[in-house]
Short mmCIF file of C-alpha atoms in Angstrom, two decimals:
data_model
loop_
_atom_site.label_atom_id
_atom_site.label_comp_id
_atom_site.label_asym_id
_atom_site.label_seq_id
_atom_site.Cartn_x
_atom_site.Cartn_y
_atom_site.Cartn_z
CA MET A 1 0.00 0.00 0.00
CA ILE A 2 1.32 3.48 -0.85
CA PHE A 3 0.81 6.14 1.80
CA LYS A 4 -0.29 9.65 0.89
CA GLU A 5 2.05 12.63 1.25
CA GLY A 6 0.53 13.75 4.55
CA SER A 7 1.11 10.39 6.22
CA ILE A 8 4.69 10.30 4.92
CA LYS A 9 5.41 13.71 6.47
CA THR A 10 3.85 12.53 9.71
CA ALA A 11 6.04 9.46 9.73
CA LEU A 12 9.17 11.59 9.13
CA TRP A 13 8.12 13.96 11.92
CA CYS A 14 7.67 11.03 14.28
CA MET A 15 11.08 9.65 13.35
CA ALA A 16 12.69 13.03 14.10
CA ILE A 17 11.02 13.20 17.51
CA GLU A 18 12.13 9.65 18.32
CA ARG A 19 15.72 10.58 17.39
CA ASN A 20 15.67 13.68 19.62
CA ILE A 21 14.26 11.65 22.48
CA LYS A 22 17.05 9.13 22.13
CA ILE A 23 19.69 11.89 22.18
CA GLY A 24 18.05 13.42 25.25
CA GLU A 25 18.11 10.07 27.03
CA GLU A 26 21.85 9.74 26.36
CA LYS A 27 22.48 13.16 27.87
CA GLU A 28 20.54 12.15 30.95
CA ASP A 29 23.18 9.55 31.77
CA VAL A 30 25.81 12.32 31.88
CA LEU A 31 23.77 14.91 33.75
CA GLN A 32 22.83 12.88 36.79
CA LYS A 33 22.91 15.92 39.04
CA LYS A 34 19.90 17.50 37.33
CA LYS A 35 17.58 14.72 38.36
CA LYS A 36 14.43 16.74 38.76
CA ARG A 37 14.80 18.42 35.43
CA ASN A 38 15.58 15.10 33.78
CA GLN A 39 12.45 13.58 35.26
CA ARG A 40 10.34 16.35 33.74
CA MET A 41 12.10 15.83 30.43
CA SER A 42 11.47 12.11 30.65
CA SER A 43 7.81 12.78 31.28
CA GLY A 44 7.66 15.15 28.34
CA ASN A 45 9.52 12.70 26.13
CA GLY A 46 7.07 9.95 27.04
CA PHE A 47 4.20 12.22 26.14
CA LEU A 48 5.78 13.02 22.79
CA HIS A 49 6.50 9.34 22.16
CA ASN A 50 2.92 8.29 22.89
CA SER A 51 1.51 11.16 20.86
CA CYS A 52 3.67 10.23 17.92
CA LEU A 53 2.58 6.59 18.17
CA PHE A 54 -1.06 7.64 18.31
CA VAL A 55 -0.73 9.91 15.28
CA TYR A 56 1.11 7.20 13.36
CA ILE A 57 -1.57 4.61 14.14
CA PHE A 58 -4.30 7.10 13.24
CA PHE A 59 -2.82 7.84 9.84
CA THR A 60 -2.12 4.18 9.19
CA PHE A 61 -5.69 3.17 10.04
CA ASN A 62 -7.05 6.05 8.00
CA GLN A 63 -4.97 4.88 5.07
CA LEU A 64 -6.22 1.30 5.46
CA VAL A 65 -9.88 2.22 5.34
CA SER A 66 -9.28 4.71 2.53
CA SER A 67 -7.14 2.51 0.30
CA PHE A 68 -9.81 2.60 -2.45
CA SER A 69 -9.54 6.01 -4.11
CA PHE A 70 -12.42 7.51 -6.07
CA GLU A 71 -10.69 10.81 -6.85
CA GLN A 72 -9.88 10.06 -10.49
CA CYS A 73 -12.99 8.02 -11.31
CA ASN A 74 -14.75 9.42 -14.36
CA VAL A 75 -12.07 12.13 -14.51
CA THR A 76 -8.96 10.45 -15.87
CA ARG A 77 -9.75 6.82 -15.11
CA SER A 78 -12.62 4.35 -15.30
CA CYS A 79 -13.56 2.54 -12.08
CA TRP A 80 -15.45 -0.50 -10.89
CA PHE A 81 -15.55 -1.22 -7.17
CA HIS A 82 -17.22 -4.09 -5.32
CA PRO A 83 -19.65 -4.69 -3.70
CA PRO A 84 -22.32 -2.21 -4.84
CA GLU A 85 -22.28 -0.60 -1.37
CA CYS A 86 -18.68 0.51 -1.97
CA SER A 87 -18.64 4.25 -2.69
CA ALA A 88 -16.65 7.40 -2.00
CA ASP A 89 -18.81 7.95 1.10
CA ASN A 90 -18.54 4.35 2.28
CA THR A 91 -15.03 3.11 1.53
CA ALA A 92 -15.15 0.81 4.56
CA ALA A 93 -17.56 -1.41 2.59
CA CYS A 94 -15.12 -1.83 -0.30
CA GLN A 95 -13.68 -5.31 -0.83
CA SER A 96 -12.10 -5.02 -4.27
CA GLY A 97 -11.83 -2.72 -7.23
CA VAL A 98 -10.64 -2.25 -10.79
CA GLU A 99 -9.29 0.93 -12.36
CA TRP A 100 -8.28 1.39 -15.98
CA GLN A 101 -7.12 4.16 -18.25
CA MET A 102 -6.63 4.35 -22.00
CA LEU A 103 -3.12 5.45 -22.96
CA PRO A 104 -1.52 6.07 -26.37
CA GLU A 105 0.40 2.81 -26.08
CA GLY A 106 -2.46 0.72 -24.74
CA LEU A 107 -4.50 0.05 -21.61
CA PHE A 108 -3.40 0.65 -18.01
CA LEU A 109 -5.02 -1.78 -15.55
CA GLN A 110 -4.94 -1.84 -11.76
CA LEU A 111 -6.54 -4.43 -9.48
CA GLU A 112 -6.98 -4.11 -5.74
CA ALA A 113 -8.53 -6.58 -3.32
CA LYS A 114 -8.77 -7.19 0.39
CA VAL A 115 -7.83 -10.78 1.11
CA HIS A 116 -8.16 -11.02 4.89
CA ASP A 117 -11.05 -13.48 4.48
CA LEU A 118 -8.95 -15.90 2.39
CA ASP A 119 -6.52 -18.60 3.57
CA GLN A 120 -3.69 -16.59 5.12
CA THR A 121 -1.16 -19.41 4.75
CA ARG A 122 -1.28 -19.35 0.95
CA PRO A 123 -0.67 -16.83 -1.85
CA PHE A 124 -3.58 -14.80 -3.21
CA TYR A 125 -4.76 -13.83 -6.66
CA ALA A 126 -7.05 -11.29 -8.27
CA ALA A 127 -8.32 -11.62 -11.83
CA LEU A 128 -10.23 -9.48 -14.30
CA GLY A 129 -12.04 -11.21 -17.18
CA PHE A 130 -13.27 -9.68 -20.42
CA SER A 131 -16.46 -11.54 -21.37
CA PHE A 132 -19.04 -11.29 -24.13
CA ASN A 133 -21.83 -12.88 -22.08
CA GLN A 134 -21.17 -12.56 -18.32
CA ARG A 135 -20.06 -16.19 -18.23
CA MET A 136 -16.67 -17.74 -17.73
CA ASP A 137 -16.36 -19.08 -21.24
CA ASP A 138 -13.92 -17.99 -23.95
CA ASP A 139 -12.75 -15.03 -21.87
CA THR A 140 -9.41 -13.22 -21.85
CA VAL A 141 -8.19 -12.66 -18.28
CA PHE A 142 -5.74 -10.17 -16.75
CA GLU A 143 -4.57 -11.50 -13.39
CA CYS A 144 -1.94 -11.26 -10.70
CA VAL A 145 -0.77 -13.81 -8.15
CA VAL A 146 0.95 -12.44 -5.05
CA PRO A 147 2.68 -14.43 -2.27
CA HIS A 148 3.17 -13.12 1.28
CA THR A 149 6.85 -12.52 0.57
CA GLY A 150 8.83 -12.35 -2.62
CA ASP A 151 7.81 -11.37 -6.11
CA GLY A 152 4.34 -11.86 -7.51
CA LYS A 153 3.27 -12.42 -11.10
CA VAL A 154 1.20 -10.36 -13.51
CA GLN A 155 -0.01 -12.40 -16.47
CA ILE A 156 -2.61 -13.08 -19.15
CA SER A 157 -4.75 -16.23 -19.14
CA PHE A 158 -7.77 -17.70 -20.91
CA ASN A 159 -10.98 -19.17 -19.51
CA ASP A 160 -12.62 -22.03 -21.38
CA GLU A 161 -15.82 -22.70 -19.42
CA THR A 162 -14.36 -24.46 -16.37
CA PHE A 163 -10.69 -24.49 -17.32
CA ASN A 164 -8.13 -21.66 -17.07
CA GLN A 165 -4.91 -21.64 -19.09
CA VAL A 166 -2.07 -19.23 -18.39
CA LEU A 167 -0.53 -17.73 -21.56
CA PRO A 168 3.19 -17.04 -20.85
CA GLN A 169 4.10 -16.03 -24.40
CA ALA A 170 1.16 -13.64 -24.70
CA SER A 171 2.00 -12.18 -21.28
CA SER A 172 5.60 -11.50 -22.34
CA VAL A 173 4.63 -9.47 -25.42
CA LEU A 174 1.53 -7.73 -24.08
CA LEU A 175 2.37 -6.71 -20.51
CA THR A 176 4.89 -4.14 -19.36
CA GLU A 177 5.63 -2.21 -16.16
CA GLY A 178 3.92 -4.86 -14.06
CA THR A 179 3.92 -4.35 -10.28
CA THR A 180 2.49 -6.38 -7.40
CA SER A 181 2.27 -5.81 -3.66
CA TYR A 182 0.68 -7.28 -0.58
CA ILE A 183 0.57 -4.93 2.39
CA ASP A 184 -1.72 -4.91 5.40
CA GLY A 185 -4.12 -7.47 3.95
CA VAL A 186 -4.54 -5.71 0.61
CA LEU A 187 -3.38 -7.16 -2.71
CA THR A 188 -2.55 -4.60 -5.38
CA CYS A 189 -1.20 -5.05 -8.89
CA SER A 190 -1.00 -3.07 -12.10
CA ALA A 191 0.42 -3.25 -15.61
CA LYS A 192 0.17 -1.75 -19.07
CA LEU A 193 -1.47 -3.87 -21.75
CA LEU A 194 0.18 -3.09 -25.09
CA LEU A 195 -2.76 -3.46 -27.44
CA ASP A 196 -0.68 -2.98 -30.59
CA ASN A 197 1.38 -6.09 -29.77
CA ARG A 198 -1.50 -8.54 -30.17
CA PRO A 199 -0.26 -9.65 -33.66
CA LEU A 200 2.98 -10.78 -31.96
CA ILE A 201 1.14 -13.50 -30.03
CA SER A 202 1.76 -17.01 -31.36
CA ASN A 203 -0.86 -18.27 -33.78
CA ASP A 204 -1.95 -21.18 -31.56
CA THR A 205 -3.00 -18.87 -28.71
CA GLN A 206 -3.80 -15.56 -30.42
CA PHE A 207 -7.53 -16.35 -30.52
CA MET A 208 -7.47 -16.61 -26.72
CA VAL A 209 -6.62 -12.91 -26.40
CA HIS A 210 -9.50 -10.68 -27.44
CA ASP A 211 -8.93 -7.60 -29.52
CA LEU A 212 -10.30 -5.28 -26.85
CA GLU A 213 -10.68 -2.33 -29.22
CA THR A 214 -13.13 -4.11 -31.54
CA GLY A 215 -16.00 -4.95 -29.20
CA SER A 216 -17.80 -4.36 -25.93
CA TYR A 217 -17.26 -6.58 -22.91
CA HIS A 218 -18.77 -7.43 -19.57
CA LEU A 219 -16.17 -7.37 -16.81
CA LEU A 220 -15.74 -10.30 -14.43
CA PHE A 221 -13.74 -10.03 -11.20
CA ALA A 222 -12.58 -12.95 -9.07
CA ARG A 223 -10.18 -13.46 -6.19
CA GLY A 224 -8.95 -16.54 -4.40
CA SER A 225 -5.99 -18.57 -3.20
CA ALA A 226 -3.06 -20.11 -5.06
CA ASN A 227 -0.51 -22.89 -4.61
CA LYS A 228 2.33 -21.71 -2.38
CA TYR A 229 4.98 -23.46 -4.49
CA THR A 230 3.83 -23.04 -8.09
CA LEU A 231 1.49 -20.01 -7.69
CA GLU A 232 -1.09 -21.98 -9.67
CA LYS A 233 -4.57 -20.60 -8.98
CA ASP A 234 -7.30 -22.56 -7.21
CA ILE A 235 -10.89 -22.21 -8.28
CA HIS A 236 -12.56 -19.21 -6.67
CA SER A 237 -15.24 -19.64 -4.03
CA THR A 238 -18.38 -21.28 -5.39
CA ASN A 239 -20.68 -20.21 -2.55
CA ASP A 240 -22.76 -17.10 -2.05
CA GLY A 241 -20.85 -14.34 -0.31
CA GLN A 242 -18.16 -11.72 -0.79
CA GLN A 243 -15.68 -14.28 -2.16
CA PHE A 244 -17.86 -15.17 -5.13
CA PRO A 245 -16.94 -13.39 -8.40
CA TRP A 246 -18.63 -10.20 -9.55
CA MET A 247 -19.88 -9.46 -13.06
CA SER A 248 -20.77 -6.07 -14.50
CA ASP A 249 -24.24 -5.56 -15.96
CA GLU A 250 -22.87 -2.82 -18.18
CA GLN A 251 -20.68 -3.56 -21.17
CA VAL A 252 -17.57 -1.43 -21.62
CA SER A 253 -15.49 -0.67 -24.70
CA PHE A 254 -11.82 0.26 -24.92
CA CYS A 255 -11.06 2.94 -27.46
CA ARG A 256 -8.00 5.16 -27.98
CA THR A 257 -8.90 7.27 -31.01
CA ASN A 258 -12.06 8.29 -32.88
CA CYS A 259 -14.28 6.93 -30.14
CA SER A 260 -18.04 6.94 -30.69
CA SER A 261 -18.83 5.54 -27.24
CA PRO A 262 -17.90 6.93 -23.80
CA ASN A 263 -14.29 6.36 -22.90
CA LEU A 264 -14.77 6.73 -19.14
CA TYR A 265 -16.93 4.50 -16.95
CA HIS A 266 -17.90 4.34 -13.30
CA ILE A 267 -19.72 1.01 -13.07
CA GLY A 268 -22.28 0.71 -10.32
CA GLU A 269 -24.61 -2.04 -11.55
CA MET A 270 -23.23 -5.51 -10.91
CA ARG A 271 -24.26 -8.97 -9.77
CA GLN A 272 -22.83 -12.25 -8.54
CA THR A 273 -25.38 -14.60 -10.07
CA TYR A 274 -28.41 -14.72 -12.35
CA ASN A 275 -32.07 -15.17 -11.46
CA VAL A 276 -31.22 -18.01 -9.05
CA SER A 277 -28.83 -17.58 -6.12
CA ARG A 278 -25.99 -20.02 -5.57
CA TYR A 279 -27.82 -21.22 -2.44
CA TRP A 280 -30.77 -22.45 -4.49
CA ARG A 281 -28.70 -23.51 -7.50
CA TYR A 282 -26.85 -26.03 -5.32
CA ARG A 283 -30.08 -27.32 -3.84
CA ILE A 284 -31.70 -27.68 -7.25
CA ALA A 285 -28.64 -29.61 -8.46
CA VAL A 286 -28.74 -31.94 -5.44
CA TRP A 287 -32.46 -32.67 -5.77
CA HIS A 288 -31.97 -33.06 -9.52
CA GLY A 289 -29.50 -35.88 -8.87
CA ILE A 290 -31.49 -37.60 -6.13
CA LEU A 291 -34.83 -37.55 -7.95
CA LEU A 292 -33.42 -38.65 -11.30
CA MET A 293 -31.58 -41.52 -9.64
CA PHE A 294 -34.88 -42.49 -8.04
CA ALA A 295 -36.66 -42.17 -11.41
CA TRP A 296 -34.22 -44.41 -13.30
CA TRP A 297 -32.75 -46.82 -10.77
CA VAL A 298 -35.86 -47.34 -8.63
CA LEU A 299 -38.90 -46.72 -10.84
CA VAL A 300 -37.65 -47.62 -14.32
CA SER A 301 -35.46 -50.54 -13.23
CA ASN A 302 -38.24 -52.23 -11.30
CA ALA A 303 -40.79 -51.42 -14.01
CA ILE A 304 -38.56 -53.21 -16.53
CA LEU A 305 -38.32 -56.31 -14.34
CA ILE A 306 -42.07 -56.35 -13.67
CA SER A 307 -42.94 -55.93 -17.33
CA ARG A 308 -40.64 -58.67 -18.56
CA TYR A 309 -40.93 -61.31 -15.85
CA PHE A 310 -44.29 -60.76 -14.08
CA LYS A 311 -46.67 -61.31 -17.00
CA PRO A 312 -47.51 -64.95 -16.15
CA LEU A 313 -48.06 -64.13 -12.47
CA PHE A 314 -51.49 -63.39 -10.97
CA PRO A 315 -53.34 -64.11 -14.27
CA ARG A 316 -56.81 -63.81 -12.71
CA ASN A 317 -56.05 -60.69 -10.62
CA LYS A 318 -56.57 -57.15 -11.83
CA LEU A 319 -55.54 -53.78 -10.44
CA LEU A 320 -58.03 -51.02 -11.27
CA GLY A 321 -59.47 -53.19 -14.04
CA THR A 322 -56.12 -53.94 -15.66
CA ALA A 323 -53.60 -56.74 -15.36
CA VAL A 324 -51.44 -56.23 -12.28
CA TRP A 325 -48.10 -56.27 -14.08
CA PHE A 326 -49.27 -53.76 -16.72
CA GLN A 327 -50.76 -51.35 -14.18
CA LEU A 328 -47.56 -51.33 -12.12
CA HIS A 329 -45.35 -51.00 -15.18
CA ARG A 330 -47.38 -48.17 -16.68
CA ASP A 331 -47.78 -46.16 -13.47
CA MET A 332 -44.10 -46.41 -12.54
CA MET A 333 -43.00 -45.38 -16.03
CA ILE A 334 -45.38 -42.41 -16.15
CA LEU A 335 -44.22 -41.22 -12.72
CA SER A 336 -40.61 -41.59 -13.85
CA VAL A 337 -41.18 -39.50 -16.99
CA VAL A 338 -42.94 -36.76 -14.99
CA ILE A 339 -40.01 -36.59 -12.55
CA GLN A 340 -37.50 -36.49 -15.40
CA VAL A 341 -39.22 -33.62 -17.19
CA ILE A 342 -39.49 -31.54 -14.00
CA CYS A 343 -35.86 -32.17 -13.02
CA VAL A 344 -34.49 -31.38 -16.49
CA LEU A 345 -36.48 -28.14 -16.69
CA LEU A 346 -35.29 -27.06 -13.24
CA ILE A 347 -31.63 -27.77 -13.96
CA PHE A 348 -31.77 -25.74 -17.17
CA TYR A 349 -33.61 -22.96 -15.32
CA GLN A 350 -30.91 -22.65 -12.67
CA ALA A 351 -28.28 -22.61 -15.43
CA GLY A 352 -29.98 -19.71 -17.19
CA TRP A 353 -31.17 -21.94 -20.07
CA VAL A 354 -27.58 -22.24 -21.31
CA TRP A 355 -26.01 -25.48 -22.48
CA TYR A 356 -22.60 -25.63 -20.82
CA GLN A 357 -19.67 -27.18 -22.63
CA CYS A 358 -15.93 -26.67 -22.96
CA SER A 359 -15.08 -25.31 -26.39
CA TYR A 360 -11.31 -25.66 -26.74
CA MET A 361 -9.80 -27.52 -23.80
CA CYS A 362 -11.41 -30.33 -21.85
CA THR A 363 -10.03 -32.04 -18.78
CA SER A 364 -11.61 -35.35 -17.80
CA ASP A 365 -13.91 -33.55 -15.36
CA ASP A 366 -14.90 -30.99 -17.99
CA PHE A 367 -15.62 -33.80 -20.43
CA SER A 368 -17.82 -35.50 -17.84
CA LYS A 369 -19.82 -32.30 -17.40
CA LYS A 370 -20.25 -31.88 -21.15
CA MET A 371 -21.26 -35.50 -21.76
CA HIS A 372 -23.54 -35.53 -18.71
CA ALA A 373 -25.72 -32.90 -20.36
CA ILE A 374 -25.76 -34.72 -23.71
CA THR A 375 -26.48 -38.22 -22.40
CA GLY A 376 -28.99 -36.98 -19.82
CA PHE A 377 -30.98 -35.07 -22.41
CA THR A 378 -30.88 -38.10 -24.73
CA ALA A 379 -32.18 -40.43 -22.02
CA THR A 380 -35.05 -38.07 -21.21
CA VAL A 381 -36.08 -37.78 -24.88
CA LEU A 382 -36.09 -41.57 -25.23
CA ALA A 383 -38.15 -41.88 -22.05
CA LEU A 384 -40.70 -39.44 -23.48
CA LEU A 385 -40.93 -41.45 -26.71
CA GLN A 386 -41.70 -44.74 -24.96
CA PRO A 387 -45.29 -43.84 -23.94
CA VAL A 388 -45.91 -42.60 -27.49
CA PHE A 389 -44.72 -45.92 -28.89
CA GLY A 390 -46.87 -47.74 -26.35
CA PHE A 391 -49.95 -45.81 -27.47
CA LEU A 392 -49.24 -46.77 -31.10
CA ARG A 393 -48.62 -50.45 -30.40
CA PRO A 394 -50.33 -52.85 -32.84
CA SER A 395 -52.98 -55.36 -31.77
CA PRO A 396 -51.92 -58.69 -30.24
CA THR A 397 -52.84 -60.52 -33.46
CA SER A 398 -50.87 -58.17 -35.70
CA SER A 399 -47.93 -59.67 -37.60
CA ILE A 400 -45.69 -56.76 -36.56
CA ARG A 401 -46.50 -57.09 -32.85
CA PRO A 402 -43.29 -59.09 -32.19
CA ILE A 403 -41.26 -56.33 -33.88
CA PHE A 404 -42.94 -53.74 -31.67
CA ASN A 405 -42.29 -55.82 -28.55
CA TRP A 406 -38.58 -56.15 -29.31
CA GLY A 407 -38.29 -52.48 -30.32
CA HIS A 408 -40.06 -51.30 -27.17
CA TRP A 409 -37.79 -53.47 -25.02
CA PHE A 410 -34.62 -52.35 -26.83
CA ILE A 411 -35.39 -48.63 -26.56
CA GLY A 412 -36.25 -49.05 -22.89
CA MET A 413 -33.01 -50.87 -22.09
CA PHE A 414 -30.95 -48.47 -24.21
CA SER A 415 -32.43 -45.43 -22.48
CA TRP A 416 -31.77 -47.06 -19.08
CA SER A 417 -28.14 -47.66 -20.09
CA VAL A 418 -27.73 -44.05 -21.27
CA ALA A 419 -29.30 -42.76 -18.05
CA SER A 420 -26.97 -44.94 -15.96
CA ALA A 421 -23.98 -43.55 -17.86
CA THR A 422 -25.31 -40.06 -17.16
CA ILE A 423 -25.48 -40.78 -13.44
CA PHE A 424 -21.92 -42.12 -13.48
CA LEU A 425 -20.69 -39.02 -15.35
CA SER A 426 -22.19 -36.77 -12.66
CA LEU A 427 -19.99 -38.16 -9.89
CA PRO A 428 -16.88 -36.00 -10.56
CA MET A 429 -18.87 -32.81 -11.17
CA GLY A 430 -18.20 -29.88 -8.88
CA LYS A 431 -21.76 -29.31 -7.74
CA THR A 432 -22.09 -32.86 -6.44
CA GLY A 433 -18.70 -32.91 -4.73
CA LEU A 434 -18.99 -36.69 -4.45
CA ARG A 435 -15.62 -37.70 -5.85
CA ARG A 436 -13.89 -34.74 -4.22
CA VAL A 437 -15.17 -35.70 -0.77
CA TYR A 438 -15.66 -39.48 -0.95
CA GLY A 439 -13.03 -40.44 -3.53
CA HIS A 440 -14.01 -43.42 -5.68
CA VAL A 441 -16.52 -44.87 -3.21
CA PRO A 442 -19.50 -43.45 -5.16
CA ASP A 443 -18.03 -44.93 -8.35
CA TRP A 444 -17.93 -48.43 -6.89
CA ILE A 445 -21.47 -48.10 -5.50
CA ALA A 446 -22.80 -47.03 -8.91
CA ILE A 447 -20.91 -49.77 -10.77
CA GLY A 448 -22.03 -52.34 -8.20
CA TYR A 449 -25.68 -51.44 -8.62
CA MET A 450 -25.53 -51.57 -12.42
CA LEU A 451 -23.94 -55.02 -12.30
CA PHE A 452 -26.55 -56.12 -9.75
CA PHE A 453 -29.39 -55.03 -12.07
CA VAL A 454 -27.85 -56.96 -14.97
CA ALA A 455 -27.48 -60.02 -12.72
CA CYS A 456 -31.15 -59.83 -11.70
CA ASN A 457 -32.16 -59.79 -15.37
CA LEU A 458 -29.98 -62.79 -16.14
CA ILE A 459 -31.30 -64.83 -13.20
CA LEU A 460 -34.92 -64.03 -13.99
CA GLU A 461 -34.35 -64.83 -17.66
CA LEU A 462 -32.86 -68.18 -16.67
CA ILE A 463 -35.88 -68.92 -14.44
CA THR A 464 -38.26 -68.01 -17.27
CA VAL A 465 -36.49 -70.20 -19.82
CA THR A 466 -36.30 -73.25 -17.57
CA SER A 467 -39.92 -72.82 -16.43
CA SER A 468 -41.29 -72.65 -19.98
CA ASN A 469 -39.71 -75.92 -21.09
CA ASP A 470 -42.32 -77.98 -19.24
CA LYS A 471 -45.95 -77.35 -20.34
CA VAL A 472 -49.11 -78.99 -19.08
CA GLU A 473 -50.78 -81.05 -21.77
CA GLY A 474 -53.74 -79.21 -23.31
CA ILE A 475 -52.54 -75.81 -22.12
CA GLN A 476 -51.45 -73.59 -24.97
CA PRO A 477 -48.96 -70.74 -24.73
CA HIS A 478 -50.46 -67.67 -23.12
CA ARG A 479 -50.60 -64.11 -24.30
CA PHE A 480 -52.36 -60.93 -23.33
CA THR A 481 -55.27 -59.44 -25.23
CA VAL A 482 -57.03 -56.16 -24.74
CA GLY A 483 -60.77 -56.22 -24.13
CA PRO A 484 -63.47 -54.20 -22.37
CA MET A 485 -62.06 -55.21 -18.99
CA GLY A 486 -58.51 -54.24 -19.85
CA MET A 487 -55.59 -56.56 -20.40
CA ALA A 488 -56.18 -60.22 -19.59
CA LEU A 489 -54.25 -63.44 -20.02
CA ALA A 490 -56.10 -65.54 -22.64
CA ASN A 491 -55.65 -68.60 -24.77
CA LEU A 492 -54.46 -67.96 -28.30
CA ASN A 493 -57.41 -69.88 -29.84
CA THR A 494 -60.07 -68.35 -27.58
CA PRO A 495 -59.26 -64.68 -27.02
CA ILE A 496 -62.70 -63.92 -25.58
CA LYS A 497 -62.77 -66.62 -22.91
CA ASP A 498 -60.00 -67.12 -20.40
CA ALA A 499 -58.21 -70.42 -20.96
CA PRO A 500 -57.14 -72.71 -18.14
CA ILE A 501 -53.83 -71.33 -16.94
CA GLU A 502 -51.01 -73.27 -15.35
CA VAL A 503 -49.58 -71.67 -12.24
CA PRO A 504 -46.06 -70.56 -13.26
CA LYS A 505 -43.20 -72.39 -11.64
CA ARG A 506 -40.75 -70.64 -9.29
CA THR A 507 -43.20 -67.81 -8.64
CA LYS A 508 -41.75 -67.15 -5.19
CA ALA A 509 -38.24 -66.96 -6.65
CA ARG A 510 -39.32 -64.33 -9.16
CA ILE A 511 -41.08 -62.23 -6.54
CA THR A 512 -38.16 -62.56 -4.14
CA ILE A 513 -35.61 -61.40 -6.70
CA VAL A 514 -37.70 -58.37 -7.69
CA LEU A 515 -38.29 -57.44 -4.03
CA VAL A 516 -34.57 -57.77 -3.26
CA HIS A 517 -33.81 -55.57 -6.25
CA LEU A 518 -36.35 -53.01 -5.02
CA VAL A 519 -34.68 -52.89 -1.60
CA VAL A 520 -31.18 -52.61 -3.09
CA SER A 521 -32.17 -49.86 -5.54
CA LEU A 522 -33.83 -47.85 -2.77
CA SER A 523 -30.79 -48.34 -0.52
CA VAL A 524 -28.44 -47.08 -3.24
CA ASN A 525 -30.67 -44.06 -3.81
CA ILE A 526 -30.76 -43.29 -0.09
CA ALA A 527 -26.98 -43.70 0.22
CA PHE A 528 -26.34 -41.20 -2.57
CA ALA A 529 -28.91 -38.82 -1.09
CA VAL A 530 -27.12 -38.87 2.27
CA MET A 531 -23.73 -38.24 0.63
CA LEU A 532 -25.08 -35.40 -1.51
CA PHE A 533 -26.76 -33.66 1.42
CA ARG A 534 -23.67 -34.00 3.61
CA VAL A 535 -21.53 -32.36 0.94
CA LEU A 536 -24.15 -29.66 0.41
CA TRP A 537 -24.48 -28.79 4.09
CA SER A 538 -20.70 -28.73 4.53
CA HIS A 539 -20.32 -25.70 2.24
CA SER A 540 -23.82 -24.23 1.96
CA PRO A 541 -25.73 -24.79 5.21
#
């Protein structure tokens, strides 16, 4: 922090008084005979010493609370201070700020941020992004990383959705006169951005540095902690509060000559999020995961087993006028589709109806986030198509009914597989925090359940095949027909009258396996719900 001229003079005055006091104390040792006079001098010296200390502390404190200067805003410089309460009359509310000035050679930038609320054992950073859409995607970033001691760094980087890449070569040709400091809990850095040197950036990274003079940009400001050894930046805070990044509502342009738009700005309108706060965005994401896991791994999974392996059971029993297996299958599937549609709409709503994806660089976690959206949307579309196909199914006597049956089964199993892949891809995502907190335990639980579901299908298929080998003489193969009373099990040759039906073998085994699967699927869903809520409450109570 740089003290003003008045505080510097005060400090020099205090130093002079301290020096005179010291000289006076040395003379006291020689002039022992003038004890009374020396005592008065000592008292006076103590008063001067304490007064000087008080004045020094006063000016220092005054400088701390007034470190954000508004004097040149809209005069020679443009300014943007955060939060909105920060003003010339309320500098104590200021947490961070950006100042910039157009120069003949380029753009002067200065960042300032209080970092007392960050981890004091690690370096700090402040970053200013130039964005077309108020989002951290395809943005050029001016940033500085400052340790507690030693030299900091001023550099240019690039944001690609969730990934930040430092651009050393671009920094070397664009930035000059860079300075950094960390004094009394305040990080400050500045540099000149040589706009005319943009063509000197290497071809493979030139597109990552915007030509600031050719467009208008929203400004994004973030601060956070960095690695103490490499000065590599951590992700900024992702919770509501002063540590979350700020974004300007107003777009600014940077012009040196022949400017048609204002060249000076004093931004006052800003925000930290969109129509949904981070508090509710996290909760929507958590409920999105829990309910969709319930929809696919509890409702759909059990509906598949009931549809395929419960048809011969309870042939004379009906539920609400319809065969038991069909009523259960239909109701569970409809409930699942309703849950899916609501959850997908809510997750897009909290994201501002924007499809997130990394455009240039994808880490494995970024790829998971991108594919999660694609596979999840695909699974939901397929789930919506299944009831339509069911409504258009041909009659039981139609020659294409077997084709429909196989197609309906294949689409159902394929959509379940895609949905399961979507659930697995969500595990490393930041909003769930599952892999970050629990390691690979959620992975093994998810893989274990998927293998268990496949095993249940194989066992039930084996039971069905072995049970159908032995048929009672005179009993023909059964099938379902649709009549006034709903679906009923009837003999092929007499579709109007119910044929004598053999009680299926291993009925208890079938029911037991499906019930065990129901318990396991619910247990898995509950386990993930507990983990998700524990992570949520740990950072957003």
